[in-house]
Coordinates of C-alpha atoms and ligand atoms in Angstrom, one line a residue:
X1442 CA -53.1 -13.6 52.2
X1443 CA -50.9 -14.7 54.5
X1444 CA -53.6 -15.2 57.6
X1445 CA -56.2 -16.1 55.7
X1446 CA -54.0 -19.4 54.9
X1447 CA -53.4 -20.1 58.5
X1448 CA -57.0 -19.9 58.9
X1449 CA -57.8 -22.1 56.0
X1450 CA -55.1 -24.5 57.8
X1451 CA -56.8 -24.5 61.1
X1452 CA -59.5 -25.8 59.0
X1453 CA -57.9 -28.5 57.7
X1454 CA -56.8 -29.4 61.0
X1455 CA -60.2 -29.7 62.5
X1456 CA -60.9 -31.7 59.2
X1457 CA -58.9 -34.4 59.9
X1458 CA -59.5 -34.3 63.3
X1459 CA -63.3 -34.4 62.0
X1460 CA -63.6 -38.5 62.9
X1461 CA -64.9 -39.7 65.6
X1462 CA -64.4 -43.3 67.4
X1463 CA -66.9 -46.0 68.8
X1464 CA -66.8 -49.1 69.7
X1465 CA -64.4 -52.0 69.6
X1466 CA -61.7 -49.0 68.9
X1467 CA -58.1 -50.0 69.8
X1468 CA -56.8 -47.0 67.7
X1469 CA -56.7 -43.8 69.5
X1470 CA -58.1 -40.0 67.9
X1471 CA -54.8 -38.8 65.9
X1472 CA -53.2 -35.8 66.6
X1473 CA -54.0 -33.0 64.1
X1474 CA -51.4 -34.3 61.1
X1475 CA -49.2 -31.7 59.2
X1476 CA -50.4 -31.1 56.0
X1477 CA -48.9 -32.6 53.3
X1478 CA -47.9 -29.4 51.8
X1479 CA -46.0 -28.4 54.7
X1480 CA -44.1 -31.5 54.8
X1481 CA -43.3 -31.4 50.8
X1482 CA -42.1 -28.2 51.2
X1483 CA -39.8 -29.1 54.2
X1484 CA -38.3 -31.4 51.8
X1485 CA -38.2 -28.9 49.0
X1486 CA -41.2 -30.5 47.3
X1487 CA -44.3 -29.6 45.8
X1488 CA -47.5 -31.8 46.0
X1489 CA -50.2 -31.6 43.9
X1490 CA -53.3 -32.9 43.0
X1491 CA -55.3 -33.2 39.8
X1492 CA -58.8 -31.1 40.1
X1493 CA -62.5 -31.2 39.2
X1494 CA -63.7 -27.4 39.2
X1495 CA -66.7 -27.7 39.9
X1496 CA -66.3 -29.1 42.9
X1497 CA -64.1 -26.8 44.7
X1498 CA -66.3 -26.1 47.5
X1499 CA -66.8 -27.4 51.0
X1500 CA -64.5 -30.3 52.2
X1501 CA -63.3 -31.4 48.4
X1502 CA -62.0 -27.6 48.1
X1503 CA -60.5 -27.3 52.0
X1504 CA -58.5 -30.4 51.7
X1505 CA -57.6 -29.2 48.0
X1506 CA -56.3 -25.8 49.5
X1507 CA -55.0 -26.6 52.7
X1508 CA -53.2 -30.0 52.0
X1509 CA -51.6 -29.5 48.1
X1510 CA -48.9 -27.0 47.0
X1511 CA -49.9 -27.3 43.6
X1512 CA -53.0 -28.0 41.2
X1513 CA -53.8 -29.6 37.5
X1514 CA -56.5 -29.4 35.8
X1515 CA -57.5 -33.1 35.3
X1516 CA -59.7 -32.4 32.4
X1517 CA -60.2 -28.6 32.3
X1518 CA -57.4 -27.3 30.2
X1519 CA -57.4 -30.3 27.1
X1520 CA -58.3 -29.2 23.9
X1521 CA -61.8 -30.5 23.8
X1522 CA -62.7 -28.5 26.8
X1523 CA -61.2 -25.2 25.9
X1524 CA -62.2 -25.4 22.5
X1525 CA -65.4 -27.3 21.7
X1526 CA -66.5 -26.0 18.1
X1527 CA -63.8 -24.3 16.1
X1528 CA -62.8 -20.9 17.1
X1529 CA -65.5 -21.1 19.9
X1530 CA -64.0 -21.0 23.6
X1531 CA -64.5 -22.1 26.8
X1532 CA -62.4 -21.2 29.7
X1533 CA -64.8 -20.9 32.8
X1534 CA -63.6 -24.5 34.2
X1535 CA -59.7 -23.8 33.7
X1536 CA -59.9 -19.7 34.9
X1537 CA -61.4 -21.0 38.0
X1538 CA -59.4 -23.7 38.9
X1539 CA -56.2 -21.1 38.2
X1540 CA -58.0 -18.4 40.3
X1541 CA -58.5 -20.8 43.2
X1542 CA -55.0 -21.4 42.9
X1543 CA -53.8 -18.3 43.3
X1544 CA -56.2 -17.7 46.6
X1545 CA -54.2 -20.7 47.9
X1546 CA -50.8 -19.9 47.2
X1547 CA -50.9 -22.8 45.1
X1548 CA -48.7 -23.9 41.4
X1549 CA -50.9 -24.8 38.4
X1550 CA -49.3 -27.7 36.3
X1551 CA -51.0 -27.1 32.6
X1552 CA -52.2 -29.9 31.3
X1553 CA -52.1 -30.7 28.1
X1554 CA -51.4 -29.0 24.7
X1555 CA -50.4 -31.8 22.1
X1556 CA -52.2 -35.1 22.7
X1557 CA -54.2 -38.2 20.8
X1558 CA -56.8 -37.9 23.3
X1559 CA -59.5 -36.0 23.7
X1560 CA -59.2 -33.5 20.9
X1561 CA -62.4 -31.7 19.8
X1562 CA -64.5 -33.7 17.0
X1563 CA -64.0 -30.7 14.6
X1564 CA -60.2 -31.5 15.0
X1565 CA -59.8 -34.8 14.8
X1566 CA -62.7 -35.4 12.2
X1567 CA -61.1 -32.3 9.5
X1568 CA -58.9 -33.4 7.1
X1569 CA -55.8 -31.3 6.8
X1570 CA -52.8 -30.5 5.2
X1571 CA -50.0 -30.6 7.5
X1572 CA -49.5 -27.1 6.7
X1573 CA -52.9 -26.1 8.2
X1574 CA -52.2 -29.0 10.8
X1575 CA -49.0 -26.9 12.1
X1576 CA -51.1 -23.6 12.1
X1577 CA -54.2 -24.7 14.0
X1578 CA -51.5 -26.8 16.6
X1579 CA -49.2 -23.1 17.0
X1580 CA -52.2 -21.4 17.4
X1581 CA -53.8 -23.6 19.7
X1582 CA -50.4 -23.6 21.8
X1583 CA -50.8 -19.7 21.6
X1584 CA -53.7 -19.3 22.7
X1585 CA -53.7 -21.5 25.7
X1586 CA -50.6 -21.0 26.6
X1587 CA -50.7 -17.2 26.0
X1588 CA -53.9 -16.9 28.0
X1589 CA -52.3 -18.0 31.3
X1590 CA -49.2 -16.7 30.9
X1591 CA -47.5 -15.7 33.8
X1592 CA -49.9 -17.9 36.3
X1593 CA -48.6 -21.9 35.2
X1594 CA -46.0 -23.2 36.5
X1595 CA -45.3 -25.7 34.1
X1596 CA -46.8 -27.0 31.1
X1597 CA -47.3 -30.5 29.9
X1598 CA -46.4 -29.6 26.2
X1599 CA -46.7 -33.3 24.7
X1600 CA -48.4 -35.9 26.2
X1601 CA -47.7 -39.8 25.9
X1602 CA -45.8 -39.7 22.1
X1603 CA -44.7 -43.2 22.3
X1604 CA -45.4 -46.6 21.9
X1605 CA -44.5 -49.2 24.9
X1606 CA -42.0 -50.3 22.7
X1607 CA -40.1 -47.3 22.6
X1608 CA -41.5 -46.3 18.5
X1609 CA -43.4 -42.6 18.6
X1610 CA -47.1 -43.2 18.6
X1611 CA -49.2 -43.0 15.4
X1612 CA -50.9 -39.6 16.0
X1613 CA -53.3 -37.2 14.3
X1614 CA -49.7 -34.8 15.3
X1615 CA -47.4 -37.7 14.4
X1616 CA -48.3 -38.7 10.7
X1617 CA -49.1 -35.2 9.6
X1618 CA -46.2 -33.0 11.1
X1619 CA -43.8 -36.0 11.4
X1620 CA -42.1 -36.7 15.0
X1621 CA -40.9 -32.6 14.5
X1622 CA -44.2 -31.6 16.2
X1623 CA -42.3 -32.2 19.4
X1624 CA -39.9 -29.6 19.0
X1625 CA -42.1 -27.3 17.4
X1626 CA -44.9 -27.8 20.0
X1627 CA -42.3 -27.1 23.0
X1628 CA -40.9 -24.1 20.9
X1629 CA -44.1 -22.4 20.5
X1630 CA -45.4 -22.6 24.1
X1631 CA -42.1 -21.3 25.2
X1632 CA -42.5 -18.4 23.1
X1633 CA -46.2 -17.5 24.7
X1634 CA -45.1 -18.3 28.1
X1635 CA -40.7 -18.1 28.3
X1636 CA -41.0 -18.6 32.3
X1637 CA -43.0 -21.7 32.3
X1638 CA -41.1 -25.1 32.8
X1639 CA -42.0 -26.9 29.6
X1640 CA -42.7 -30.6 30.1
X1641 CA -42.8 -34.3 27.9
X1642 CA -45.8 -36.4 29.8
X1643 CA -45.7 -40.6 29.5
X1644 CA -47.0 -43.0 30.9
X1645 CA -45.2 -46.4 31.7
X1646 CA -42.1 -44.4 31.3
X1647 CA -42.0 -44.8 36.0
X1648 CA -39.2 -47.9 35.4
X1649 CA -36.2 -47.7 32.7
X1650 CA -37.3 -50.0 30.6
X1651 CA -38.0 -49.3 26.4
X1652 CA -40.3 -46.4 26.6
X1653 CA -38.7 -44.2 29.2
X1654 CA -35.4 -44.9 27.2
X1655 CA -36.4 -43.6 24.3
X1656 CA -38.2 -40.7 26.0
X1657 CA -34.4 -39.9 27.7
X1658 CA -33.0 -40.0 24.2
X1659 CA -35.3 -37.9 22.6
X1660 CA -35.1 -35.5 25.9
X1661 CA -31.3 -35.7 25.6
X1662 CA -31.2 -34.9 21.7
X1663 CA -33.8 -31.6 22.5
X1664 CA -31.0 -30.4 25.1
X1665 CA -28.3 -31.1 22.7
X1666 CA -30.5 -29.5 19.9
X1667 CA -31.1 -26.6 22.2
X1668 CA -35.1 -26.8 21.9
X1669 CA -36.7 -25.5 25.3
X1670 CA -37.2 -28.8 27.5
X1671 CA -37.5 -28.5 31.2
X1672 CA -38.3 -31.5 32.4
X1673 CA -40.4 -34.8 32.7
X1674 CA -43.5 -36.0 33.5
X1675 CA -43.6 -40.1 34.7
X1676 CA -47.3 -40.2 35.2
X1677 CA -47.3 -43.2 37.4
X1678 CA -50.4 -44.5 37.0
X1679 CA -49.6 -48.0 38.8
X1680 CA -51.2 -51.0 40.2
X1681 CA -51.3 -52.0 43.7
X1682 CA -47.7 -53.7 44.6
X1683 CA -46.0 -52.9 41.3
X1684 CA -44.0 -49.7 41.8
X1685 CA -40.9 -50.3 39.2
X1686 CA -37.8 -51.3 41.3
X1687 CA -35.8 -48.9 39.5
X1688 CA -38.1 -45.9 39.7
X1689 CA -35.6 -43.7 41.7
X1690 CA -32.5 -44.8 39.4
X1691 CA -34.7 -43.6 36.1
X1692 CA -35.6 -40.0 38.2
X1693 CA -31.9 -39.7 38.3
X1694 CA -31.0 -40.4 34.5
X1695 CA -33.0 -38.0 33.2
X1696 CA -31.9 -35.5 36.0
X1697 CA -28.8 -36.1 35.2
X1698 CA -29.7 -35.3 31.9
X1699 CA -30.1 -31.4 32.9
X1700 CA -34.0 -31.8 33.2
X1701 CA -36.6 -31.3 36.1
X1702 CA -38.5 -34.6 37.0
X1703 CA -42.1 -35.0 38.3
X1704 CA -44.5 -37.5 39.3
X1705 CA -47.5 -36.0 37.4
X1706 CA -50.4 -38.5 37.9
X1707 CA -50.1 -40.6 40.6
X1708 CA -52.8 -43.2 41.7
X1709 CA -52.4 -46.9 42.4
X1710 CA -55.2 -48.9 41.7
X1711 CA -56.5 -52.5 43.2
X1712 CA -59.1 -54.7 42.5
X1713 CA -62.4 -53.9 44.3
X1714 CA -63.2 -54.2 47.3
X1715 CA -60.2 -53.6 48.6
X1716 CA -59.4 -54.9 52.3
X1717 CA -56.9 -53.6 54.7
X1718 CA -54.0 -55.8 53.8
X1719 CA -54.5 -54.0 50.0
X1720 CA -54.9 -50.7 52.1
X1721 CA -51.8 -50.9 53.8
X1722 CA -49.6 -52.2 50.5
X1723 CA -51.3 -49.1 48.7
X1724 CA -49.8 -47.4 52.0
X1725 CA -46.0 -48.9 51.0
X1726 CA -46.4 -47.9 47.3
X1727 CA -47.2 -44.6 47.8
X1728 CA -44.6 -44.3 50.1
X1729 CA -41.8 -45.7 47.7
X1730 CA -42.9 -43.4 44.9
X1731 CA -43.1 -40.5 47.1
X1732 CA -39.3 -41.5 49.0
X1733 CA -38.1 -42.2 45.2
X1734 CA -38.9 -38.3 44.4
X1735 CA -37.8 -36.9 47.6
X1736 CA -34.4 -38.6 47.0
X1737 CA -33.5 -36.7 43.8
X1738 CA -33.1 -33.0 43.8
X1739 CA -34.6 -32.7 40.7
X1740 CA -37.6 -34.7 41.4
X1741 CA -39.9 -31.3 42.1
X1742 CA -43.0 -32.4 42.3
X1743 CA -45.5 -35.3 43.5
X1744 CA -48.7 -35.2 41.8
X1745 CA -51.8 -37.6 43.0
X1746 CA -54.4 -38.1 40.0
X1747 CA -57.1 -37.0 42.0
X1748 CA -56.8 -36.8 45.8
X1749 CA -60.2 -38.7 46.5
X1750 CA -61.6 -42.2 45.3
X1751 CA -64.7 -39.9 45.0
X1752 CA -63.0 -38.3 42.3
X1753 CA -60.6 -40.9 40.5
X1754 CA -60.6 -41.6 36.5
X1755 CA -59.5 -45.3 37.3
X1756 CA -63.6 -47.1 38.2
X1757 CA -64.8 -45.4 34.7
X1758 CA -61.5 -46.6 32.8
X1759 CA -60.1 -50.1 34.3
X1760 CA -63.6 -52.4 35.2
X1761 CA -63.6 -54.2 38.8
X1762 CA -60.8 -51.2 39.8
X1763 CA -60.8 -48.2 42.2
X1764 CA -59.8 -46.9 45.8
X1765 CA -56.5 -45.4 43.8
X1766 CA -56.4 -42.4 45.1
X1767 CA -54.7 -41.5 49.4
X1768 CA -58.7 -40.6 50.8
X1769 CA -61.9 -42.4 50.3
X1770 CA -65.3 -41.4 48.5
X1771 CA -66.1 -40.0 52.6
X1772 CA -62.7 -37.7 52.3
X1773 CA -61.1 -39.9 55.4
X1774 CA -57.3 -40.3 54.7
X1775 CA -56.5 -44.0 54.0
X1776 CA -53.2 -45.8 54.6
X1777 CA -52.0 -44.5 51.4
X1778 CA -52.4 -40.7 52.9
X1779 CA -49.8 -41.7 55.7
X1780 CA -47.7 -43.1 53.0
X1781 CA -47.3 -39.9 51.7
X1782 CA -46.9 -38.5 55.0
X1783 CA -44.2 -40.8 56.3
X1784 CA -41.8 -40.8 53.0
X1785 CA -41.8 -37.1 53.4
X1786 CA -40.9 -37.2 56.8
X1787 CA -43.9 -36.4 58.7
X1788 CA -43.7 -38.5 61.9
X1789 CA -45.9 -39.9 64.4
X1790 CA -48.3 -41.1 62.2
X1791 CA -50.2 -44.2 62.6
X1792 CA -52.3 -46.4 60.1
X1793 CA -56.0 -45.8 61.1
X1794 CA -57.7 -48.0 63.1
X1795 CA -59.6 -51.1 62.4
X1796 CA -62.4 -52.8 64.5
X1797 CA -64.7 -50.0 65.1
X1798 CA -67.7 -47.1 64.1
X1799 CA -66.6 -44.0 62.6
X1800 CA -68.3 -41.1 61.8
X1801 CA -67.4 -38.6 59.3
X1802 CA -68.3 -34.8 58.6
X1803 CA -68.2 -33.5 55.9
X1804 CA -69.2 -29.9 54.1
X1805 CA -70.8 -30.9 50.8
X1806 CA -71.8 -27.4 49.6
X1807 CA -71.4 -24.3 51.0
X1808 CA -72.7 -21.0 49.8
X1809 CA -72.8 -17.2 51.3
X1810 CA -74.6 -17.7 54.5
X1811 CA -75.6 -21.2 54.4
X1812 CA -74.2 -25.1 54.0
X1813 CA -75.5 -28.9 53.5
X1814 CA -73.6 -30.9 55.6
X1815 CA -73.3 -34.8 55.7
X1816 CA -72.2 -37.5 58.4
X1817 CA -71.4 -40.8 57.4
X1818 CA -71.1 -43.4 60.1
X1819 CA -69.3 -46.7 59.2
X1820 CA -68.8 -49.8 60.5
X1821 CA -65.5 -52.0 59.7
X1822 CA -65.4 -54.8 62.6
X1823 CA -67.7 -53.7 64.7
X1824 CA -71.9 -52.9 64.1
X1825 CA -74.3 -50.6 65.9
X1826 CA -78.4 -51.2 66.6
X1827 CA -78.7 -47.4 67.4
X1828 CA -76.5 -44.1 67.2
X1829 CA -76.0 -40.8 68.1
X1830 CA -73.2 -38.0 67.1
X1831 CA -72.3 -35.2 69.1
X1832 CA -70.3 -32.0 68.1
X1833 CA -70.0 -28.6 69.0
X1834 CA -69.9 -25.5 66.7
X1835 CA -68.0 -23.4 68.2
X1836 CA -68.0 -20.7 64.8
X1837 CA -71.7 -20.0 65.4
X1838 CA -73.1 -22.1 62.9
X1839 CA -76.7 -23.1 63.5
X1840 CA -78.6 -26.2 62.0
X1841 CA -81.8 -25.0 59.9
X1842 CA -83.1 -28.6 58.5
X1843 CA -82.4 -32.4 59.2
X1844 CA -82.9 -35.3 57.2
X1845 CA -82.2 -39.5 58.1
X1846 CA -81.8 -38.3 61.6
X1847 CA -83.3 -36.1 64.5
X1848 CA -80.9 -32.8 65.3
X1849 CA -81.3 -30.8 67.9
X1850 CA -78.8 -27.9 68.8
X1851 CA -78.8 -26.3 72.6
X1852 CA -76.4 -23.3 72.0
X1853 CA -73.1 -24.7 70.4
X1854 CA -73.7 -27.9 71.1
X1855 CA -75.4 -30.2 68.3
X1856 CA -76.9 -33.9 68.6
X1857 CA -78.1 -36.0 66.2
X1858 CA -79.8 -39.6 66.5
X1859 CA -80.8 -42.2 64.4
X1860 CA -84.2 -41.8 62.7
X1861 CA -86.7 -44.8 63.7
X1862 CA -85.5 -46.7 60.1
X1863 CA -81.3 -46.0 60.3
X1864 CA -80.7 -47.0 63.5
X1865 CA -78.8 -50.4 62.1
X1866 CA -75.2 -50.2 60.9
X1867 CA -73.6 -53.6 59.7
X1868 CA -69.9 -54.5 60.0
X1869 CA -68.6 -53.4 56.7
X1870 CA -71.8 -51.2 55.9
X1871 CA -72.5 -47.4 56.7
X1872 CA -75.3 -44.9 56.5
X1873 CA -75.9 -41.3 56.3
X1874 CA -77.5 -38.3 56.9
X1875 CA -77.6 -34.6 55.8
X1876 CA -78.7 -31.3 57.0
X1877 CA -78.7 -27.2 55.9
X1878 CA -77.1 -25.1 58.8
X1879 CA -76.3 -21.4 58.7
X1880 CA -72.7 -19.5 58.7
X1881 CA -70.8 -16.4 59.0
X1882 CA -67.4 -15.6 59.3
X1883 CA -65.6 -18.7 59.0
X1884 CA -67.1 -22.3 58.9
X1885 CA -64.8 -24.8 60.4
X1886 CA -65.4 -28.6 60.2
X1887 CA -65.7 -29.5 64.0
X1888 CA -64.5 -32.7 65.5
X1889 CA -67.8 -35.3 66.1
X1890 CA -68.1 -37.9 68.3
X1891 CA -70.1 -41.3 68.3
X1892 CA -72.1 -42.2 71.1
Ligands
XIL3345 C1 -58.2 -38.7 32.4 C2 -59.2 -38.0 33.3 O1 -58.9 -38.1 34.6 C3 -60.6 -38.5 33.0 O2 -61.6 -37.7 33.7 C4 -60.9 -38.4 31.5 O3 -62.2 -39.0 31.3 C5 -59.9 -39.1 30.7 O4 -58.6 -38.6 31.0 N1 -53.3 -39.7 31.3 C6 -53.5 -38.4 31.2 C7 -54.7 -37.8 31.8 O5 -52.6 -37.7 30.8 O6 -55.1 -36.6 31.1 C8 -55.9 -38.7 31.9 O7 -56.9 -38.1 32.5 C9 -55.4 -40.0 32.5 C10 -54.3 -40.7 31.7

């Protein structure tokens, strides 16, 4: 276990590593970065990362496994998912993403048992005495929570019960079991599952202000009631330049409170497209939520909402809004990445450059023996009329099939040009290409260079 994470973290270093520079560049190559993992756990921290399963291959699962200390399911474990028709199961998206956890000496935040949202039709669409209501919510909780037990870390029991106002949300759990379903919901999943940290999850709750105060009074009357509460969750789903000034003062009321805190969802969103001076506030905001954890004891975890704008809620649910998340749709860290970095210590790091070419590598898919690679070279203040990218494999990996440019490999050393129609890259535009290559052993992303 042990080596095959070092290897995996050699990876990630040649990952980031994985850009290389043309042009106008005034930045230089950075030094392989410490993951962010390392650096949470430095700090006593663990950082995690909402997940797709399905895409747990290639780059999207290296930088998953290599930079994160923790995972949660973004959609995977709700009850619509695991529980489609009544009495019918699926589990295949949530055992994976818990078994890829476990190969990466990784936490699993559960996420979530008791919600308004995306509850199966059958559910939502019965009609129910709340007698049966409390049955098919303790048996839900038993078997989800029984299922994994053991293998999550913590649970996010209830999600979002309250209005902005500080009032408990009209719920399908609400007006049939009454605001009790709280305590009965955190009770049952610590029966199935007595060493998991059992969690309340909100949203606007980041500030004190009337929501998260009546979330710290009802936490505060579950402690005095003795019902199992072990912490909670401020989403922090934010917008760009509006983290709450009193966002670490809140972490340490409801720490002081006898109660873990965690960040469980971060992303901060801007209006599209965004340009560098958006990129580099996104940078500061990440930053002061990330500093605003590490400066309570009790703050445990940091949790992005997906760790790519490939792979962000925030374009499908807020129009005109996006690049939330610390690495673009290419999986290139942004500012916000160095954010994170910087606020937990990690030094030398420098915002990337501007004024030049970049390429990118990246594994899209990668079975047994073979891959399909992509390269993405972009232009941001700088253009090219033709191009050419260089690396070496130096893992024995051998290009099979090129597409949208010409490859040719002499021993370890790989070159691909432009094809007669893609030679053209605008300032501010990019293009790509693909290609199937061969592997054995390990397959690490080399560094490429633009010429
Ligand atoms: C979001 C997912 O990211 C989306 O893929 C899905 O379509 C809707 O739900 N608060 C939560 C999360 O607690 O479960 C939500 O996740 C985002 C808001």
């Amino acid at each position: 276990m042990r080596s095959s994470r070092t290897s995996l973290r050699a990876g990630l270093a040649a990952l980031v590593a994985a850009v290389g520079l043309f042009a106008a560049g005034t930045g230089t190559a950075r030094a392989a970065d410490t993951p962010l993992r390392d650096l949470a756990a430095a700090k006593g921290k663990v950082l995690g990362t909402a997940v797709t399963g399905s895409k747990l291959t290639g780059t999207y699962g290296d930088i998953t496994g290599t930079q994160f200390s923790a995972v949660t399911p973004g959609n995977a474990m709700k009850w619509e998912s695991v529980e489609p028709a009544r009495g019918s199961f699926n589990w295949t998206e949530a055992d994976q993403i818990v078994a890829f956890a476990q190969a990466h000496d990784q936490q699993v935040r559960g996420h979530t048992l008791v919600w308004h949202s995306q509850n199966p039709g059958w559910l939502t669409d019965g009609s129910w005495t709340s007698a049966q209501l409390s049955d098919l919510l303790r048996s839900h909780i038993d078997t989800e929570v029984g299922r994994y037990k053991g293998r999550i870390a913590a649970w996010d029991v209830v999600n979002e019960p309250f209005n902005e106002d500080g009032t408990y949300r009209s719920t399908l759990w609400h007006d049939g079991l009454g605001p009790g379903y709280i305590a009965d919901a955190l009770t049952w999943a610590h029966a199935a599952d007595p060493d998991a940290d059992l969690y309340i999850n909100d949203y606007n709750v980041e500030g004190v202000n009337a929501k998260s105060t009546a979330l710290y009074n009802l936490v505060k009357s579950l402690k005095q009631q003795g019902v199992p509460i072990d912490g909670v969750g401020l989403q922090a789903h934010l917008i760009l330049g509006q983290v709450p000034s009193t966002l670490q003062q809140n972490i340490q009321r409801f720490a002081d409170l006898g109660v873990d805190v965690a960040i469980t969802e971060l992303d901060v969103r801007m209006q599209l497209p965004a340009d560098s001076a958006e990129l580099a506030q996104q940078e500061a905001d990440f930053k002061s939520v990330v500093a605003a954890c590490a400066a309570v004891a009790r703050c445990v975890n940091v949790t992005v909402w997906g760790f790519t704008d490939s792979d962000s809620w925030v374009p499908g649910t807020f129009p005109g809004y996006g690049a939330a998340t610390p690495y673009d749709e290419d999986y290139r860290p942004k500012p916000a990445y160095y954010g994170i970095a910087e606020a937990l210590g990690g030094g030398g790091t420098t915002p990337p450059p501007t004024g030049a070419c970049t390429a990118a590598y990246t594994v899209t898919s990668q079975w047994n023996t073979g891959f399909t690679g992509q390269v993405r070279i972009s232009c941001s203040g700088a253009s090219l009329s033709s191009w050419k990218v260089n690396w070496t494999y130096g893992a024995g990996q051998r290009i099979t099939q090129a597409w949208n440019a010409t490859c040719t490999q002499s021993g370890t050393a790989v070159s691909c040009a432009n094809a007669s129609y893609n030679g053209s890259v605008p300032d501010g535009g990019s293009v790509t290409f693909g290609f199937n290559a061969s592997w054995s052993g390990t397959n690490p992303v080399p560094a490429v260079t633009l010429g």
